[in-house]
Structures are given as C-alpha cells and as structure tokens.
Amino acid sequence: QPVLTQSSSVSASLGSSVKLTCTLSSGHSSYIIAWHQQQPGKAPRYLMKLEGSGRYNRGSGVPDRFSGSISGADRYLTISNLQSEDEADYFCETWDTSTRVFGGGTKLTVL
Amino acid sequence: QITLRESGPTLVIPTQTLTLTCTFSGFSLSTSGVGVGWIRQPPGKALEWLALIYWDDDKRYSPSLKSRLTITKDTSKNQVVLTMINMDSVDTATYYCANFWFGESFEHWGQGTLVTVSS
C-alpha cells in the first residue's frame, strides 16, 4: 500500500507563489495523485489530478493559478499569485484498485 | 450538477453501531465506472479513507477498519449506506462521502457530518 508524505505547514506572502510537496513511498513513484483543498470549516474540494508523466488536469472551476508538476517520487502543487482564500489545508490522495490513501496534509498560511 | 449529502446521528454511545447515509444526485450508481466512497476526518487531523463501492457492487475497505465496516448501495434511492460497529471515542470525526470514476480520485464531496462518540 502506498504512503504519501506531506510537510505539516508552510507560509507564504500574499501575491507570491508557493510550492507544496507530496512524496510517494518507495516502489510507488509512478502513481497518479490528486490534490484537494480544504478551507477552514469546509469540506474538501478537488483541485487536480497529477499523472506520473507530469501532466495535470484541473477540476471544474479551479483557477489556473493552481498547477502541478513532478520530480521522481515527489508531486508538487504550485499556487501562484497567492490570495487570502488560498489559506487552507491541502491534501494529496492516491489510489489503486484496492485502496485509497491520503497524505497527512499541509497547512498553508497566507501572510 | 452533482451533489452529495451525508446524514445520520450526531451522537453515538460507545460500543453502539453507527449508520450513515449518503444521498446523492446528478449521477447514477447504475452507470458503469461510477463509485462512491466514505472518508472521515477527526477534529484537527488528516483525512482517512474508510470504504468504497462501485457501480457493479464491488466493495473495498480500509484494511485497518475492515472488520468493523459494511458499505451498501440502493441504486433506486441514489443512496450509499455505511455501517460501523463497536464505535469508540477515537471514531469521533466528520464523515464525508464522495463520488469518483473508476481509476480516478474522489471528485465531488459532500458537506460532511460530525459524529461524536460519547457516553
């Protein structure tokens, strides 16, 4: 079963860019992941799917300020031109035919 | 427009059984490739996947909770039901349902329902 590792917190300034990391466990570096955003007090919201090729597909209505990339087992979510509403928890998810796994989440603070 | 909504008790006594219902619209669980899953989130903690059911009634469970969970669907009512036996205080969490396509991530999420386990 894959394991997803995320840093617990990150902060960045309004209008800047930030790159969040989700690392796949050994032997699972080719897995597809998804990124979800959870604003305070709200349900998670699907942001995008990020394939092992580096190609990503944003969900409906997700601004193009959100983009994805990869490097080896690392999966990245980059948010450009940070807005106050981007302050949230960000979770990565992966899956196979038998299981679903979430990372521990990264809390993004917009300064 | 796809929507999902969780319903069930807000308070459960330890050792009792929890039954949650996910009622959805905008898609059908009789459509090939469609699935619905349950995920929970203890206060201040991460998301934890619990179970999922596919359009063909195939079911999958979290290995750590498999002995306590049952997931079923009622296609005619557009509902998915999760049952968890032997509830404990550590099961206090917000429980979400979400839909997905086969081989894809969870896409549309319900608003969640907070379940507190306490005597």
PDB file of N, CA and C in Angstrom, chain A residues 1 32-34 36 38 42-46 48-49 59-60 89 91 93 95-105, chain B residues 38-39 41 45-49 52 54 58 60-63 96 100-112:
ATOM      1  N   GLN A   1       0.843  -1.197   0.000  1.00  0.00           N
ATOM      2  CA  GLN A   1       0.000   0.000   0.000  1.00  0.00           C
ATOM      3  C   GLN A   1       0.883   1.253   0.000  1.00  0.00           C
ATOM      4  N   ILE A  32      -0.394   7.913  -9.885  1.00  0.00           N
ATOM      5  CA  ILE A  32      -1.134   9.151 -10.091  1.00  0.00           C
ATOM      6  C   ILE A  32      -1.599   9.642  -8.722  1.00  0.00           C
ATOM      7  N   ILE A  33      -1.609  10.943  -8.544  1.00  0.00           N
ATOM      8  CA  ILE A  33      -2.166  11.514  -7.316  1.00  0.00           C
ATOM      9  C   ILE A  33      -3.204  12.574  -7.672  1.00  0.00           C
ATOM     10  N   ALA A  34      -3.919  12.994  -6.656  1.00  0.00           N
ATOM     11  CA  ALA A  34      -4.820  14.137  -6.778  1.00  0.00           C
ATOM     12  C   ALA A  34      -4.545  15.094  -5.621  1.00  0.00           C
ATOM     13  N   HIS A  36      -6.371  17.995  -3.143  1.00  0.00           N
ATOM     14  CA  HIS A  36      -7.626  18.528  -2.641  1.00  0.00           C
ATOM     15  C   HIS A  36      -7.322  19.687  -1.706  1.00  0.00           C
ATOM     16  N   GLN A  38      -8.862  22.114   1.400  1.00  0.00           N
ATOM     17  CA  GLN A  38      -9.895  22.199   2.436  1.00  0.00           C
ATOM     18  C   GLN A  38      -9.759  23.530   3.162  1.00  0.00           C
ATOM     19  N   LYS A  42     -14.704  23.887   6.068  1.00  0.00           N
ATOM     20  CA  LYS A  42     -15.409  23.419   4.872  1.00  0.00           C
ATOM     21  C   LYS A  42     -15.002  21.996   4.510  1.00  0.00           C
ATOM     22  N   ALA A  43     -15.771  21.417   3.590  1.00  0.00           N
ATOM     23  CA  ALA A  43     -15.439  20.102   3.057  1.00  0.00           C
ATOM     24  C   ALA A  43     -14.275  20.224   2.079  1.00  0.00           C
ATOM     25  N   PRO A  44     -13.566  19.144   1.853  1.00  0.00           N
ATOM     26  CA  PRO A  44     -12.513  19.171   0.827  1.00  0.00           C
ATOM     27  C   PRO A  44     -13.092  19.483  -0.543  1.00  0.00           C
ATOM     28  N   ARG A  45     -12.226  20.038  -1.380  1.00  0.00           N
ATOM     29  CA  ARG A  45     -12.582  20.362  -2.757  1.00  0.00           C
ATOM     30  C   ARG A  45     -11.489  19.815  -3.667  1.00  0.00           C
ATOM     31  N   TYR A  46     -11.896  19.092  -4.679  1.00  0.00           N
ATOM     32  CA  TYR A  46     -10.940  18.519  -5.632  1.00  0.00           C
ATOM     33  C   TYR A  46     -10.308  19.627  -6.461  1.00  0.00           C
ATOM     34  N   MET A  48      -7.069  18.939  -8.629  1.00  0.00           N
ATOM     35  CA  MET A  48      -6.486  18.426  -9.855  1.00  0.00           C
ATOM     36  C   MET A  48      -5.976  17.009  -9.702  1.00  0.00           C
ATOM     37  N   LYS A  49      -5.812  16.375 -10.855  1.00  0.00           N
ATOM     38  CA  LYS A  49      -5.145  15.091 -10.946  1.00  0.00           C
ATOM     39  C   LYS A  49      -3.771  15.332 -11.543  1.00  0.00           C
ATOM     40  N   GLY A  59      -9.651  20.506 -11.852  1.00  0.00           N
ATOM     41  CA  GLY A  59     -11.077  20.284 -11.753  1.00  0.00           C
ATOM     42  C   GLY A  59     -11.859  21.495 -12.244  1.00  0.00           C
ATOM     43  N   SER A  60     -13.146  21.300 -12.395  1.00  0.00           N
ATOM     44  CA  SER A  60     -14.009  22.354 -12.903  1.00  0.00           C
ATOM     45  C   SER A  60     -13.976  23.567 -11.978  1.00  0.00           C
ATOM     46  N   ASP A  89      -5.955  23.883   4.200  1.00  0.00           N
ATOM     47  CA  ASP A  89      -5.198  22.630   4.249  1.00  0.00           C
ATOM     48  C   ASP A  89      -5.246  21.997   2.871  1.00  0.00           C
ATOM     49  N   PHE A  91      -4.463  18.436   0.825  1.00  0.00           N
ATOM     50  CA  PHE A  91      -4.237  17.001   0.965  1.00  0.00           C
ATOM     51  C   PHE A  91      -3.960  16.387  -0.414  1.00  0.00           C
ATOM     52  N   GLU A  93      -3.889  12.668  -2.511  1.00  0.00           N
ATOM     53  CA  GLU A  93      -4.569  11.385  -2.482  1.00  0.00           C
ATOM     54  C   GLU A  93      -3.987  10.514  -3.583  1.00  0.00           C
ATOM     55  N   TRP A  95      -4.302   6.181  -5.188  1.00  0.00           N
ATOM     56  CA  TRP A  95      -5.224   5.034  -5.165  1.00  0.00           C
ATOM     57  C   TRP A  95      -4.729   3.934  -6.095  1.00  0.00           C
ATOM     58  N   ASP A  96      -5.232   2.731  -5.823  1.00  0.00           N
ATOM     59  CA  ASP A  96      -5.132   1.634  -6.773  1.00  0.00           C
ATOM     60  C   ASP A  96      -6.478   0.926  -6.744  1.00  0.00           C
ATOM     61  N   THR A  97      -6.544  -0.260  -7.277  1.00  0.00           N
ATOM     62  CA  THR A  97      -7.846  -0.929  -7.388  1.00  0.00           C
ATOM     63  C   THR A  97      -8.397  -1.346  -6.032  1.00  0.00           C
ATOM     64  N   SER A  98      -7.530  -1.436  -5.024  1.00  0.00           N
ATOM     65  CA  SER A  98      -7.981  -1.956  -3.735  1.00  0.00           C
ATOM     66  C   SER A  98      -8.034  -0.941  -2.618  1.00  0.00           C
ATOM     67  N   THR A  99      -7.367   0.196  -2.779  1.00  0.00           N
ATOM     68  CA  THR A  99      -7.228   1.092  -1.644  1.00  0.00           C
ATOM     69  C   THR A  99      -7.152   2.544  -2.072  1.00  0.00           C
ATOM     70  N   ARG A 100      -7.439   3.399  -1.123  1.00  0.00           N
ATOM     71  CA  ARG A 100      -7.282   4.844  -1.287  1.00  0.00           C
ATOM     72  C   ARG A 100      -6.438   5.331  -0.118  1.00  0.00           C
ATOM     73  N   VAL A 101      -5.550   6.271  -0.379  1.00  0.00           N
ATOM     74  CA  VAL A 101      -4.648   6.781   0.644  1.00  0.00           C
ATOM     75  C   VAL A 101      -4.584   8.300   0.554  1.00  0.00           C
ATOM     76  N   PHE A 102      -4.577   8.930   1.721  1.00  0.00           N
ATOM     77  CA  PHE A 102      -4.397  10.380   1.799  1.00  0.00           C
ATOM     78  C   PHE A 102      -3.092  10.696   2.519  1.00  0.00           C
ATOM     79  N   GLY A 103      -2.475  11.794   2.127  1.00  0.00           N
ATOM     80  CA  GLY A 103      -1.353  12.317   2.864  1.00  0.00           C
ATOM     81  C   GLY A 103      -1.844  13.010   4.133  1.00  0.00           C
ATOM     82  N   GLY A 104      -0.892  13.366   4.991  1.00  0.00           N
ATOM     83  CA  GLY A 104      -1.240  13.985   6.259  1.00  0.00           C
ATOM     84  C   GLY A 104      -1.695  15.437   6.162  1.00  0.00           C
ATOM     85  N   GLY A 105      -1.530  16.021   4.980  1.00  0.00           N
ATOM     86  CA  GLY A 105      -1.995  17.384   4.761  1.00  0.00           C
ATOM     87  C   GLY A 105      -0.947  18.433   5.078  1.00  0.00           C
TER      88      GLY A 105
ATOM     89  N   TRP B  38     -16.457   6.583   1.318  1.00  0.00           N
ATOM     90  CA  TRP B  38     -16.578   7.266   2.601  1.00  0.00           C
ATOM     91  C   TRP B  38     -15.183   7.581   3.128  1.00  0.00           C
ATOM     92  N   ILE B  39     -15.054   8.777   3.674  1.00  0.00           N
ATOM     93  CA  ILE B  39     -13.800   9.270   4.221  1.00  0.00           C
ATOM     94  C   ILE B  39     -14.138   9.972   5.537  1.00  0.00           C
ATOM     95  N   GLN B  41     -12.583  12.394   9.064  1.00  0.00           N
ATOM     96  CA  GLN B  41     -11.554  13.337   9.489  1.00  0.00           C
ATOM     97  C   GLN B  41     -11.759  13.686  10.954  1.00  0.00           C
ATOM     98  N   LYS B  45      -7.330  16.751  12.349  1.00  0.00           N
ATOM     99  CA  LYS B  45      -6.439  15.728  11.808  1.00  0.00           C
ATOM    100  C   LYS B  45      -6.660  15.515  10.314  1.00  0.00           C
ATOM    101  N   ALA B  46      -5.958  14.520   9.780  1.00  0.00           N
ATOM    102  CA  ALA B  46      -5.971  14.285   8.342  1.00  0.00           C
ATOM    103  C   ALA B  46      -7.191  13.471   7.907  1.00  0.00           C
ATOM    104  N   LEU B  47      -7.383  13.426   6.609  1.00  0.00           N
ATOM    105  CA  LEU B  47      -8.420  12.593   6.026  1.00  0.00           C
ATOM    106  C   LEU B  47      -8.012  11.129   6.096  1.00  0.00           C
ATOM    107  N   GLU B  48      -8.998  10.261   6.306  1.00  0.00           N
ATOM    108  CA  GLU B  48      -8.765   8.811   6.355  1.00  0.00           C
ATOM    109  C   GLU B  48      -9.836   8.124   5.511  1.00  0.00           C
ATOM    110  N   TRP B  49      -9.409   7.388   4.507  1.00  0.00           N
ATOM    111  CA  TRP B  49     -10.351   6.648   3.671  1.00  0.00           C
ATOM    112  C   TRP B  49     -10.888   5.439   4.440  1.00  0.00           C
ATOM    113  N   LEU B  52     -15.353   2.019  -0.069  1.00  0.00           N
ATOM    114  CA  LEU B  52     -15.937   2.480  -1.315  1.00  0.00           C
ATOM    115  C   LEU B  52     -16.720   1.354  -1.973  1.00  0.00           C
ATOM    116  N   TYR B  54     -18.471   0.250  -5.875  1.00  0.00           N
ATOM    117  CA  TYR B  54     -18.536   0.517  -7.304  1.00  0.00           C
ATOM    118  C   TYR B  54     -19.934   0.244  -7.852  1.00  0.00           C
ATOM    119  N   ASP B  58     -19.042  -4.076  -6.410  1.00  0.00           N
ATOM    120  CA  ASP B  58     -17.745  -4.420  -5.842  1.00  0.00           C
ATOM    121  C   ASP B  58     -17.462  -3.460  -4.692  1.00  0.00           C
ATOM    122  N   ARG B  60     -14.668  -2.214  -1.421  1.00  0.00           N
ATOM    123  CA  ARG B  60     -13.319  -2.194  -0.867  1.00  0.00           C
ATOM    124  C   ARG B  60     -13.348  -1.500   0.480  1.00  0.00           C
ATOM    125  N   TYR B  61     -12.505  -1.995   1.399  1.00  0.00           N
ATOM    126  CA  TYR B  61     -12.471  -1.437   2.748  1.00  0.00           C
ATOM    127  C   TYR B  61     -11.041  -1.123   3.170  1.00  0.00           C
ATOM    128  N   SER B  62     -10.916  -0.126   4.035  1.00  0.00           N
ATOM    129  CA  SER B  62      -9.630   0.153   4.658  1.00  0.00           C
ATOM    130  C   SER B  62      -9.198  -1.084   5.439  1.00  0.00           C
ATOM    131  N   PRO B  63      -7.971  -1.557   5.216  1.00  0.00           N
ATOM    132  CA  PRO B  63      -7.530  -2.768   5.919  1.00  0.00           C
ATOM    133  C   PRO B  63      -7.617  -2.652   7.434  1.00  0.00           C
ATOM    134  N   TYR B  96     -17.362  12.070   5.609  1.00  0.00           N
ATOM    135  CA  TYR B  96     -17.690  12.569   4.275  1.00  0.00           C
ATOM    136  C   TYR B  96     -17.974  11.410   3.319  1.00  0.00           C
ATOM    137  N   PHE B 100     -16.573   9.162  -7.374  1.00  0.00           N
ATOM    138  CA  PHE B 100     -15.384   9.031  -8.207  1.00  0.00           C
ATOM    139  C   PHE B 100     -15.721   8.180  -9.413  1.00  0.00           C
ATOM    140  N   TRP B 101     -14.893   8.290 -10.436  1.00  0.00           N
ATOM    141  CA  TRP B 101     -14.952   7.405 -11.591  1.00  0.00           C
ATOM    142  C   TRP B 101     -13.867   6.351 -11.420  1.00  0.00           C
ATOM    143  N   PHE B 102     -14.111   5.173 -11.948  1.00  0.00           N
ATOM    144  CA  PHE B 102     -13.170   4.071 -11.840  1.00  0.00           C
ATOM    145  C   PHE B 102     -11.779   4.519 -12.283  1.00  0.00           C
ATOM    146  N   GLY B 103     -10.788   4.312 -11.437  1.00  0.00           N
ATOM    147  CA  GLY B 103      -9.430   4.692 -11.762  1.00  0.00           C
ATOM    148  C   GLY B 103      -9.110   6.157 -11.562  1.00  0.00           C
ATOM    149  N   GLU B 104     -10.047   6.875 -10.952  1.00  0.00           N
ATOM    150  CA  GLU B 104      -9.854   8.311 -10.724  1.00  0.00           C
ATOM    151  C   GLU B 104      -9.970   8.630  -9.230  1.00  0.00           C
ATOM    152  N   SER B 105      -9.628   9.873  -8.890  1.00  0.00           N
ATOM    153  CA  SER B 105      -9.695  10.294  -7.497  1.00  0.00           C
ATOM    154  C   SER B 105     -11.124  10.630  -7.096  1.00  0.00           C
ATOM    155  N   PHE B 106     -11.312  10.853  -5.811  1.00  0.00           N
ATOM    156  CA  PHE B 106     -12.570  11.413  -5.347  1.00  0.00           C
ATOM    157  C   PHE B 106     -12.730  12.790  -5.988  1.00  0.00           C
ATOM    158  N   GLU B 107     -13.926  13.095  -6.446  1.00  0.00           N
ATOM    159  CA  GLU B 107     -14.104  14.353  -7.189  1.00  0.00           C
ATOM    160  C   GLU B 107     -15.092  15.303  -6.513  1.00  0.00           C
ATOM    161  N   HIS B 108     -16.288  14.843  -6.280  1.00  0.00           N
ATOM    162  CA  HIS B 108     -17.286  15.686  -5.624  1.00  0.00           C
ATOM    163  C   HIS B 108     -17.494  15.185  -4.199  1.00  0.00           C
ATOM    164  N   TRP B 109     -17.446  16.103  -3.253  1.00  0.00           N
ATOM    165  CA  TRP B 109     -17.544  15.769  -1.848  1.00  0.00           C
ATOM    166  C   TRP B 109     -18.857  16.288  -1.255  1.00  0.00           C
ATOM    167  N   GLY B 110     -19.381  15.543  -0.283  1.00  0.00           N
ATOM    168  CA  GLY B 110     -20.489  16.056   0.494  1.00  0.00           C
ATOM    169  C   GLY B 110     -19.989  17.064   1.511  1.00  0.00           C
ATOM    170  N   GLN B 111     -20.905  17.691   2.212  1.00  0.00           N
ATOM    171  CA  GLN B 111     -20.546  18.716   3.200  1.00  0.00           C
ATOM    172  C   GLN B 111     -19.990  18.115   4.479  1.00  0.00           C
ATOM    173  N   GLY B 112     -20.224  16.837   4.689  1.00  0.00           N
ATOM    174  CA  GLY B 112     -19.739  16.167   5.889  1.00  0.00           C
ATOM    175  C   GLY B 112     -20.734  16.214   7.029  1.00  0.00           C
TER     176      GLY B 112
END
